[in-house]
Amino acid sequence: MLISEETRKKLAELKDKYPTRQASIMPALHLVFDEFGYLGVEQLDEAADIIGVSRLDMNETASFYTLFPKQKVGKYLIQVCTNLSCALMGADNLVEYLEEKLGIKLGETTPDGIFTLWNVECLGSCGTAPMMQVNDEYYEDLTREKVDELIENWRKGEGS
Amino acid sequence: MADQVTLTIEGREVTVPKGSTILDAATRLGIVIPTFCWDPRLRSIAACRMCLVEVEKSPKLVTACAAPAMDGMVVKVFSDKAVNGRKAVMEFQLVNHPLDCPTCDKGGECELQNHSFSHGPGQKRTSEPRNRVIFDGKYVFDEIPIGPVIWYNSNRCIKCYKCTRLVKEIAGDADLGAFNRGYKTILHRHKNVPFKSEFSGNTVQYCPVGALVADSFRFKERTWMLEQTPSVCHLCGDGCNTALWHQGQKLFRIYARWNNHVEDGLICDRGRFGGLYADDERRLQHPQIRKEGKLVEVSWNEAIRYVADMLENIMDKHGGESIGFIGNEMLSNEEAYLFNRFARQVIGTNNLDFRFEDRHLPSKELNFHLLSIMSDRVPYIDFKKFDNILFVGADSEVRHPVLTLWVKRAIYSGASRTYAAYHRKTDYNLHPAESIEYFPQGEYNFLLCLYKALKGDDIKDITSSAGVRAEDVEKWAEDFKNGKTLIFAGEDVYNNPRGTENIQLIEAIRDLLGQESKVNILFDGANYIGNILCGATPGILPFGVDNIYDNRKALADSWGAEKLSDSEGMNTAEMLNAAAEGKLKALFILGADPVGFYPGRGIAEKAMKKAEFKVVCETFLTETGKSADVVLPLAAFPEYEGTLISTEGRLQSFQKAYETAYTSAEGWRIMLRIMQKLGFEEDYNGPEDIWNEIGDNSEIFSNISHKGVSFRGLLIDMKFDKKRETDISGFEAVEAPKPPPEYPLILTYGTSVYQKRHLTHYAADMEKIEPGARIYMNTKNANSIDIHDNDTVRVSSGKGSLTLKLTTDQRVRPGTVFIPTNFIEAEFNTLLDSKADLTFVKVEKL
Ligand code: SF4
Ligand code: SF4
Ligand code: FES
Ligand code: FES
């Protein structure tokens, strides 16, 4: 059993909360994500058994939402928007700079497990492009200097 | 009218029931709107947009398959806007399509080809490379095996989701799904769950493109080079209508023919892939006669003459009563009827039976009783009219996949609740039935509990004899008091030491539940009812009349025979016993394998050893065949025609696809030639002649011509309406089975969902789906003796022992084990004692 007792309890509460079992899949995905930071097949299967839907349905739904990582990611999940407005404002350069700085390619995680770098589609913050989302926070109007500072801080945070 | 709406499509008015779609309304007018994702059996999801039409006052084009028809609507199917809309959809569908029609097995019957030809722009405007999904470099043509017998090519897939919806919504299985999103979507199985739905093959038939391909048909032949012949599946009693696709004498594939009263276009994998055994080259090729201890090939003439001479000899020496006839429940009506004339008239014996896989065979009284119940049966399409559906003694999902599909529909649509009482948990997948598991052969005690609970009696004292809990039975009894109940009495109810009492109890329960409740009997075997009605059991003469003096006399007169035997006759169990004791001198065995399948291998082997002369007609060399004196190669089902009666009581006919392959012969022809050598003076040109004779002489089949049953089949009116007054007040619970300490487990056995006896074994696909025999044991039971999934174990009873791989299975009742009977090499019946009701075993890890 991978899922903690506490999460299992919350999942069990979802089971008959909605008119259909299917409806409890989304909140269940969030619960599993909150605990693990990603959705692995094994965790999804366990959760499916608890909320009473098929393992298949659970995995299908999870696969639809690309915003949930399916494998373990770094402590800081950096998601750079590369959609139109951001692209016009230099998102590609930003990605390149981040790749260089972190020493990884898009989609990869640093060997120390601190950073993961992804690109995503429009995050609805076009007016402040280019931008990125790191875990639950938005960082906007980005420049190289700002990025340097942010990364520096996070790295420091890890060191201490 | 309030529940009707009237709309105009292409300038023509049409009135349809409220809730119909525009597509339904157009279909009624004969206007064809192209579709991909629509299927009459599935809910519309409007995924493909192929069916776009213009509706006046609606700013956008709408999908005809999903948009409800509304009063006063004006629909245009062929306006420029609509035509261009569909053209655009078509262009989109083809943006990434590989257009590999020349190597695609769907070529020639592909909806994408057809629609693109009739509705497409003929050209695409994008110049980017097509998106190509490559799973890993291992598979050429980008196809990956997603199931043991099915390949998937994501590049061809147009994401109509028909496959996953068929498997999920209809079969209720959770093993094929859509993963990812947008153009990256792929149809795939769950990473850790194999795609093993017993209805998986339907996804291949209904995939509109070549994205799903059956292994057995992949790269084999172009579809337009094949002929189709209408047939009926022989592999269980459900009577699915099939189409045989063949070329010359080669069978390429079996598809559903789509009879919406029977299989509704959805057949199980046993019928679809298992039926391909007909084409296996291991089939018997020549008649063989045992000479100096060895079977040697001879000509048909020599074989027939030899059989006739030997039978004549034995008749002269010991009389006709010393000969026994064993057939099988797949015999067509025509074969069964001839089989009965052969035995009763030409040989002069009542020793004949078509059942050989059970030992506790219903007596003639019980058979009459079953037929009288079936005279008031419920057809498949009406299952949903019942609030409660109760299965007793039926492994329905396994033995009756398609009948169960109708039950699943009733459950999934919310119309019915399902209750299953069996010695093993049967699951109805996504919407599980309530289940009670009693002791093996505990039908009698269970039914008694249910009966008493319904009457309001206290059942606390007797539930332990059935191995069930009083509160469970009481709850069911409460549930059944609400609404109408349909009871299915499965094979284990009547093939049972207390078969007669069981059926009486079921009738009593039905009576308690009221007029509106009904009972259906389940019959495994393609023509169980037909075999009884055509005279293939000892006590019942053709057309369902009692084998008593007057009836015998009338029959003899109509046949022009002097006299028919007055003896009671023996059923298969009695014949095997008599042969083993040397009382029966000869056996004529038609498509039966008692050594391989009779519950009690010892007695069957002994019978084959002791009898002086044994003839076996078979398609493949069976265990029984190996010890016969004469082996005659029997034609397989595509090679002859005839009629069958399904478990629904539906009379249907199957056609001959091609002439007998190899040098085999049809059952009726083999029998007729032997009969004629023995002085039988009539002649038949074929099954149609035999059918006409059946029709001319029987009340049930009169006025039904051979051609008359050809297409959709008909529900026969059996008219066995004798109401049997029975008194069950004295019924008492019997003792629960008590395994001895040295053999603590009760053995149960039965067919596997993918197999029919030894036959499907010769279909290559089945080998892949289910590679070998196993023993199934409850997980808790297994763990308590330190046995785990996939261990090799020895199972032993007082009679013998087997070495098998073990599967732990929650559905097996603790204290019991289950072995599927279909694996001949496993010889499951060596474990069985042909005298005891139940067999006890022990299981040890090796
Ligand atoms: S595999 Fe076939 S049936 Fe399934 S979604 Fe793709 S095109 Fe449709
Ligand atoms: S359900 Fe029975 S009759 Fe239908 S295809 Fe399967 S085996 Fe054949
Ligand atoms: S394009 Fe980047 S936030 Fe909208
Ligand atoms: S058939 Fe109507 S949207 Fe697919």
Short mmCIF file of N, CA and C in Angstrom, two decimals, chain B residues 695-778:
data_model
loop_
_atom_site.label_atom_id
_atom_site.label_comp_id
_atom_site.label_asym_id
_atom_site.label_seq_id
_atom_site.Cartn_x
_atom_site.Cartn_y
_atom_site.Cartn_z
N GLY B 695 -41.16 -32.05 -40.19
CA GLY B 695 -42.27 -31.11 -40.24
C GLY B 695 -43.60 -31.80 -40.53
N ASP B 696 -43.56 -32.78 -41.44
CA ASP B 696 -44.80 -33.47 -41.82
C ASP B 696 -45.40 -34.24 -40.65
N ASN B 697 -44.57 -34.66 -39.74
CA ASN B 697 -45.06 -35.55 -38.69
C ASN B 697 -45.22 -34.90 -37.33
N SER B 698 -44.81 -33.65 -37.21
CA SER B 698 -44.85 -33.11 -35.85
C SER B 698 -45.75 -31.90 -35.77
N GLU B 699 -46.37 -31.77 -34.61
CA GLU B 699 -47.25 -30.65 -34.40
C GLU B 699 -46.43 -29.38 -34.23
N ILE B 700 -45.32 -29.52 -33.49
CA ILE B 700 -44.52 -28.34 -33.16
C ILE B 700 -43.90 -27.70 -34.40
N PHE B 701 -43.43 -28.56 -35.32
CA PHE B 701 -42.70 -28.02 -36.46
C PHE B 701 -43.53 -27.98 -37.74
N SER B 702 -44.80 -28.31 -37.64
CA SER B 702 -45.56 -28.33 -38.89
C SER B 702 -45.65 -26.92 -39.43
N ASN B 703 -45.79 -26.82 -40.71
CA ASN B 703 -45.89 -25.52 -41.38
C ASN B 703 -44.62 -24.70 -41.32
N ILE B 704 -43.52 -25.29 -40.89
CA ILE B 704 -42.28 -24.53 -40.95
C ILE B 704 -41.42 -25.17 -42.02
N SER B 705 -41.25 -24.50 -43.14
CA SER B 705 -40.43 -25.09 -44.19
C SER B 705 -38.98 -24.80 -43.88
N HIS B 706 -38.10 -25.57 -44.49
CA HIS B 706 -36.67 -25.38 -44.27
C HIS B 706 -36.28 -23.96 -44.61
N LYS B 707 -36.82 -23.45 -45.70
CA LYS B 707 -36.50 -22.08 -46.10
C LYS B 707 -37.11 -21.08 -45.11
N GLY B 708 -38.24 -21.47 -44.54
CA GLY B 708 -38.95 -20.56 -43.64
C GLY B 708 -38.16 -20.18 -42.41
N VAL B 709 -37.22 -21.04 -41.98
CA VAL B 709 -36.45 -20.70 -40.79
C VAL B 709 -35.14 -20.05 -41.16
N SER B 710 -34.95 -19.78 -42.43
CA SER B 710 -33.58 -19.48 -42.82
C SER B 710 -33.05 -18.17 -42.26
N PHE B 711 -33.81 -17.12 -42.19
CA PHE B 711 -33.11 -15.87 -41.90
C PHE B 711 -33.03 -15.45 -40.44
N ARG B 712 -34.13 -15.04 -39.87
CA ARG B 712 -34.05 -14.55 -38.50
C ARG B 712 -34.38 -15.60 -37.45
N GLY B 713 -34.80 -16.76 -37.90
CA GLY B 713 -35.19 -17.78 -36.94
C GLY B 713 -36.56 -17.49 -36.37
N LEU B 714 -37.16 -18.46 -35.71
CA LEU B 714 -38.44 -18.17 -35.07
C LEU B 714 -38.56 -18.86 -33.73
N LEU B 715 -39.22 -18.17 -32.83
CA LEU B 715 -39.44 -18.72 -31.50
C LEU B 715 -40.51 -19.79 -31.63
N ILE B 716 -40.16 -21.03 -31.29
CA ILE B 716 -41.14 -22.08 -31.50
C ILE B 716 -42.11 -22.16 -30.34
N ASP B 717 -43.32 -22.54 -30.69
CA ASP B 717 -44.35 -22.70 -29.68
C ASP B 717 -44.36 -24.17 -29.29
N MET B 718 -43.90 -24.47 -28.06
CA MET B 718 -43.70 -25.87 -27.72
C MET B 718 -44.94 -26.55 -27.15
N LYS B 719 -45.86 -25.77 -26.67
CA LYS B 719 -47.15 -26.32 -26.26
C LYS B 719 -47.09 -27.41 -25.18
N PHE B 720 -46.04 -27.47 -24.44
CA PHE B 720 -46.02 -28.43 -23.34
C PHE B 720 -46.62 -27.76 -22.12
N ASP B 721 -47.93 -27.72 -22.08
CA ASP B 721 -48.50 -26.88 -21.03
C ASP B 721 -49.04 -27.69 -19.86
N LYS B 722 -48.64 -28.97 -19.79
CA LYS B 722 -49.14 -29.77 -18.67
C LYS B 722 -48.71 -29.15 -17.35
N LYS B 723 -49.67 -28.79 -16.57
CA LYS B 723 -49.33 -28.21 -15.26
C LYS B 723 -49.12 -29.36 -14.29
N ARG B 724 -47.97 -29.43 -13.72
CA ARG B 724 -47.68 -30.52 -12.80
C ARG B 724 -47.96 -30.08 -11.37
N GLU B 725 -48.89 -30.75 -10.76
CA GLU B 725 -49.16 -30.46 -9.35
C GLU B 725 -48.10 -31.15 -8.53
N THR B 726 -47.38 -30.41 -7.78
CA THR B 726 -46.40 -31.09 -6.93
C THR B 726 -46.54 -30.58 -5.52
N ASP B 727 -46.27 -31.50 -4.64
CA ASP B 727 -46.38 -31.14 -3.24
C ASP B 727 -44.97 -31.07 -2.68
N ILE B 728 -44.57 -29.93 -2.26
CA ILE B 728 -43.21 -29.83 -1.75
C ILE B 728 -43.21 -29.62 -0.25
N SER B 729 -44.37 -29.78 0.36
CA SER B 729 -44.44 -29.46 1.79
C SER B 729 -43.53 -30.36 2.63
N GLY B 730 -43.29 -31.57 2.13
CA GLY B 730 -42.46 -32.48 2.93
C GLY B 730 -40.96 -32.32 2.70
N PHE B 731 -40.57 -31.40 1.85
CA PHE B 731 -39.13 -31.26 1.54
C PHE B 731 -38.35 -30.82 2.77
N GLU B 732 -37.27 -31.51 3.02
CA GLU B 732 -36.41 -31.14 4.15
C GLU B 732 -34.99 -30.94 3.67
N ALA B 733 -34.28 -30.10 4.36
CA ALA B 733 -32.89 -29.86 3.98
C ALA B 733 -32.09 -31.14 4.12
N VAL B 734 -31.14 -31.32 3.20
CA VAL B 734 -30.27 -32.49 3.32
C VAL B 734 -28.94 -32.05 3.93
N GLU B 735 -28.16 -33.04 4.30
CA GLU B 735 -26.92 -32.72 4.99
C GLU B 735 -25.92 -31.98 4.10
N ALA B 736 -25.18 -31.11 4.68
CA ALA B 736 -24.16 -30.39 3.93
C ALA B 736 -23.01 -31.35 3.63
N PRO B 737 -22.31 -31.13 2.51
CA PRO B 737 -21.19 -32.02 2.20
C PRO B 737 -20.11 -31.93 3.27
N LYS B 738 -19.54 -33.10 3.62
CA LYS B 738 -18.49 -33.10 4.64
C LYS B 738 -17.23 -33.72 4.08
N PRO B 739 -16.30 -32.90 3.66
CA PRO B 739 -15.06 -33.46 3.12
C PRO B 739 -14.32 -34.23 4.21
N PRO B 740 -13.76 -35.38 3.87
CA PRO B 740 -12.97 -36.12 4.84
C PRO B 740 -11.68 -35.36 5.12
N PRO B 741 -11.07 -35.55 6.29
CA PRO B 741 -9.88 -34.77 6.63
C PRO B 741 -8.74 -34.92 5.62
N GLU B 742 -8.61 -36.11 5.02
CA GLU B 742 -7.47 -36.25 4.11
C GLU B 742 -7.69 -35.51 2.79
N TYR B 743 -8.95 -35.26 2.42
CA TYR B 743 -9.24 -34.49 1.21
C TYR B 743 -10.17 -33.34 1.57
N PRO B 744 -9.62 -32.24 2.05
CA PRO B 744 -10.46 -31.22 2.67
C PRO B 744 -11.20 -30.30 1.70
N LEU B 745 -10.93 -30.38 0.41
CA LEU B 745 -11.54 -29.41 -0.52
C LEU B 745 -12.55 -30.09 -1.44
N ILE B 746 -13.58 -29.34 -1.82
CA ILE B 746 -14.56 -29.89 -2.76
C ILE B 746 -14.17 -29.46 -4.17
N LEU B 747 -14.14 -30.42 -5.07
CA LEU B 747 -13.76 -30.12 -6.45
C LEU B 747 -14.98 -29.66 -7.26
N THR B 748 -14.84 -28.54 -7.95
CA THR B 748 -15.88 -28.14 -8.91
C THR B 748 -15.20 -28.01 -10.26
N TYR B 749 -15.97 -28.18 -11.31
CA TYR B 749 -15.38 -28.10 -12.65
C TYR B 749 -16.42 -27.58 -13.60
N GLY B 750 -15.98 -27.16 -14.75
CA GLY B 750 -16.92 -26.63 -15.74
C GLY B 750 -16.13 -26.04 -16.89
N THR B 751 -16.87 -25.55 -17.88
CA THR B 751 -16.20 -25.05 -19.07
C THR B 751 -15.56 -23.69 -18.78
N SER B 752 -14.63 -23.30 -19.61
CA SER B 752 -14.04 -21.97 -19.50
C SER B 752 -14.72 -21.08 -20.53
N VAL B 753 -14.71 -19.78 -20.28
CA VAL B 753 -15.50 -18.89 -21.15
C VAL B 753 -15.00 -18.88 -22.59
N TYR B 754 -13.75 -19.22 -22.80
CA TYR B 754 -13.22 -19.15 -24.16
C TYR B 754 -13.33 -20.47 -24.92
N GLN B 755 -13.77 -21.53 -24.25
CA GLN B 755 -13.61 -22.84 -24.86
C GLN B 755 -14.90 -23.63 -25.00
N LYS B 756 -14.92 -24.53 -25.94
CA LYS B 756 -15.96 -25.53 -26.04
C LYS B 756 -15.27 -26.88 -26.15
N ARG B 757 -15.41 -27.66 -25.15
CA ARG B 757 -14.77 -28.98 -25.11
C ARG B 757 -13.37 -28.95 -25.70
N HIS B 758 -13.07 -29.98 -26.52
CA HIS B 758 -11.73 -30.02 -27.11
C HIS B 758 -11.67 -29.19 -28.38
N LEU B 759 -12.83 -28.83 -28.94
CA LEU B 759 -12.84 -28.28 -30.29
C LEU B 759 -12.05 -26.99 -30.44
N THR B 760 -12.36 -26.01 -29.58
CA THR B 760 -11.73 -24.70 -29.72
C THR B 760 -10.23 -24.77 -29.49
N HIS B 761 -9.81 -25.86 -28.90
CA HIS B 761 -8.40 -26.11 -28.72
C HIS B 761 -7.63 -26.09 -30.01
N TYR B 762 -8.35 -26.41 -31.08
CA TYR B 762 -7.68 -26.48 -32.39
C TYR B 762 -7.74 -25.14 -33.10
N ALA B 763 -8.23 -24.11 -32.44
CA ALA B 763 -8.19 -22.77 -33.02
C ALA B 763 -6.98 -22.07 -32.42
N ALA B 764 -6.08 -21.62 -33.28
CA ALA B 764 -4.81 -21.09 -32.80
C ALA B 764 -5.01 -19.92 -31.84
N ASP B 765 -6.04 -19.10 -32.07
CA ASP B 765 -6.26 -17.93 -31.23
C ASP B 765 -6.52 -18.31 -29.78
N MET B 766 -7.26 -19.39 -29.59
CA MET B 766 -7.66 -19.76 -28.24
C MET B 766 -6.45 -20.18 -27.41
N GLU B 767 -5.51 -20.78 -28.08
CA GLU B 767 -4.26 -21.17 -27.44
C GLU B 767 -3.57 -19.93 -26.87
N LYS B 768 -3.68 -18.81 -27.62
CA LYS B 768 -3.03 -17.58 -27.17
C LYS B 768 -3.80 -16.93 -26.03
N ILE B 769 -5.12 -17.00 -26.12
CA ILE B 769 -5.93 -16.36 -25.08
C ILE B 769 -5.81 -17.12 -23.76
N GLU B 770 -5.83 -18.42 -23.86
CA GLU B 770 -5.82 -19.23 -22.65
C GLU B 770 -4.88 -20.40 -22.86
N PRO B 771 -3.62 -20.22 -22.50
CA PRO B 771 -2.62 -21.19 -22.92
C PRO B 771 -2.66 -22.56 -22.25
N GLY B 772 -3.36 -22.76 -21.16
CA GLY B 772 -3.33 -24.11 -20.62
C GLY B 772 -4.23 -24.24 -19.43
N ALA B 773 -4.41 -25.47 -18.99
CA ALA B 773 -5.31 -25.71 -17.86
C ALA B 773 -4.69 -25.19 -16.58
N ARG B 774 -5.55 -24.78 -15.68
CA ARG B 774 -5.10 -24.29 -14.39
C ARG B 774 -6.09 -24.76 -13.35
N ILE B 775 -5.70 -24.61 -12.12
CA ILE B 775 -6.66 -24.85 -11.06
C ILE B 775 -6.86 -23.53 -10.34
N TYR B 776 -8.10 -23.22 -9.98
CA TYR B 776 -8.41 -21.96 -9.33
C TYR B 776 -8.77 -22.20 -7.87
N MET B 777 -8.22 -21.36 -7.02
CA MET B 777 -8.44 -21.55 -5.60
C MET B 777 -8.62 -20.18 -4.96
N ASN B 778 -9.45 -20.13 -3.94
CA ASN B 778 -9.65 -18.88 -3.24
C ASN B 778 -8.34 -18.39 -2.64
#
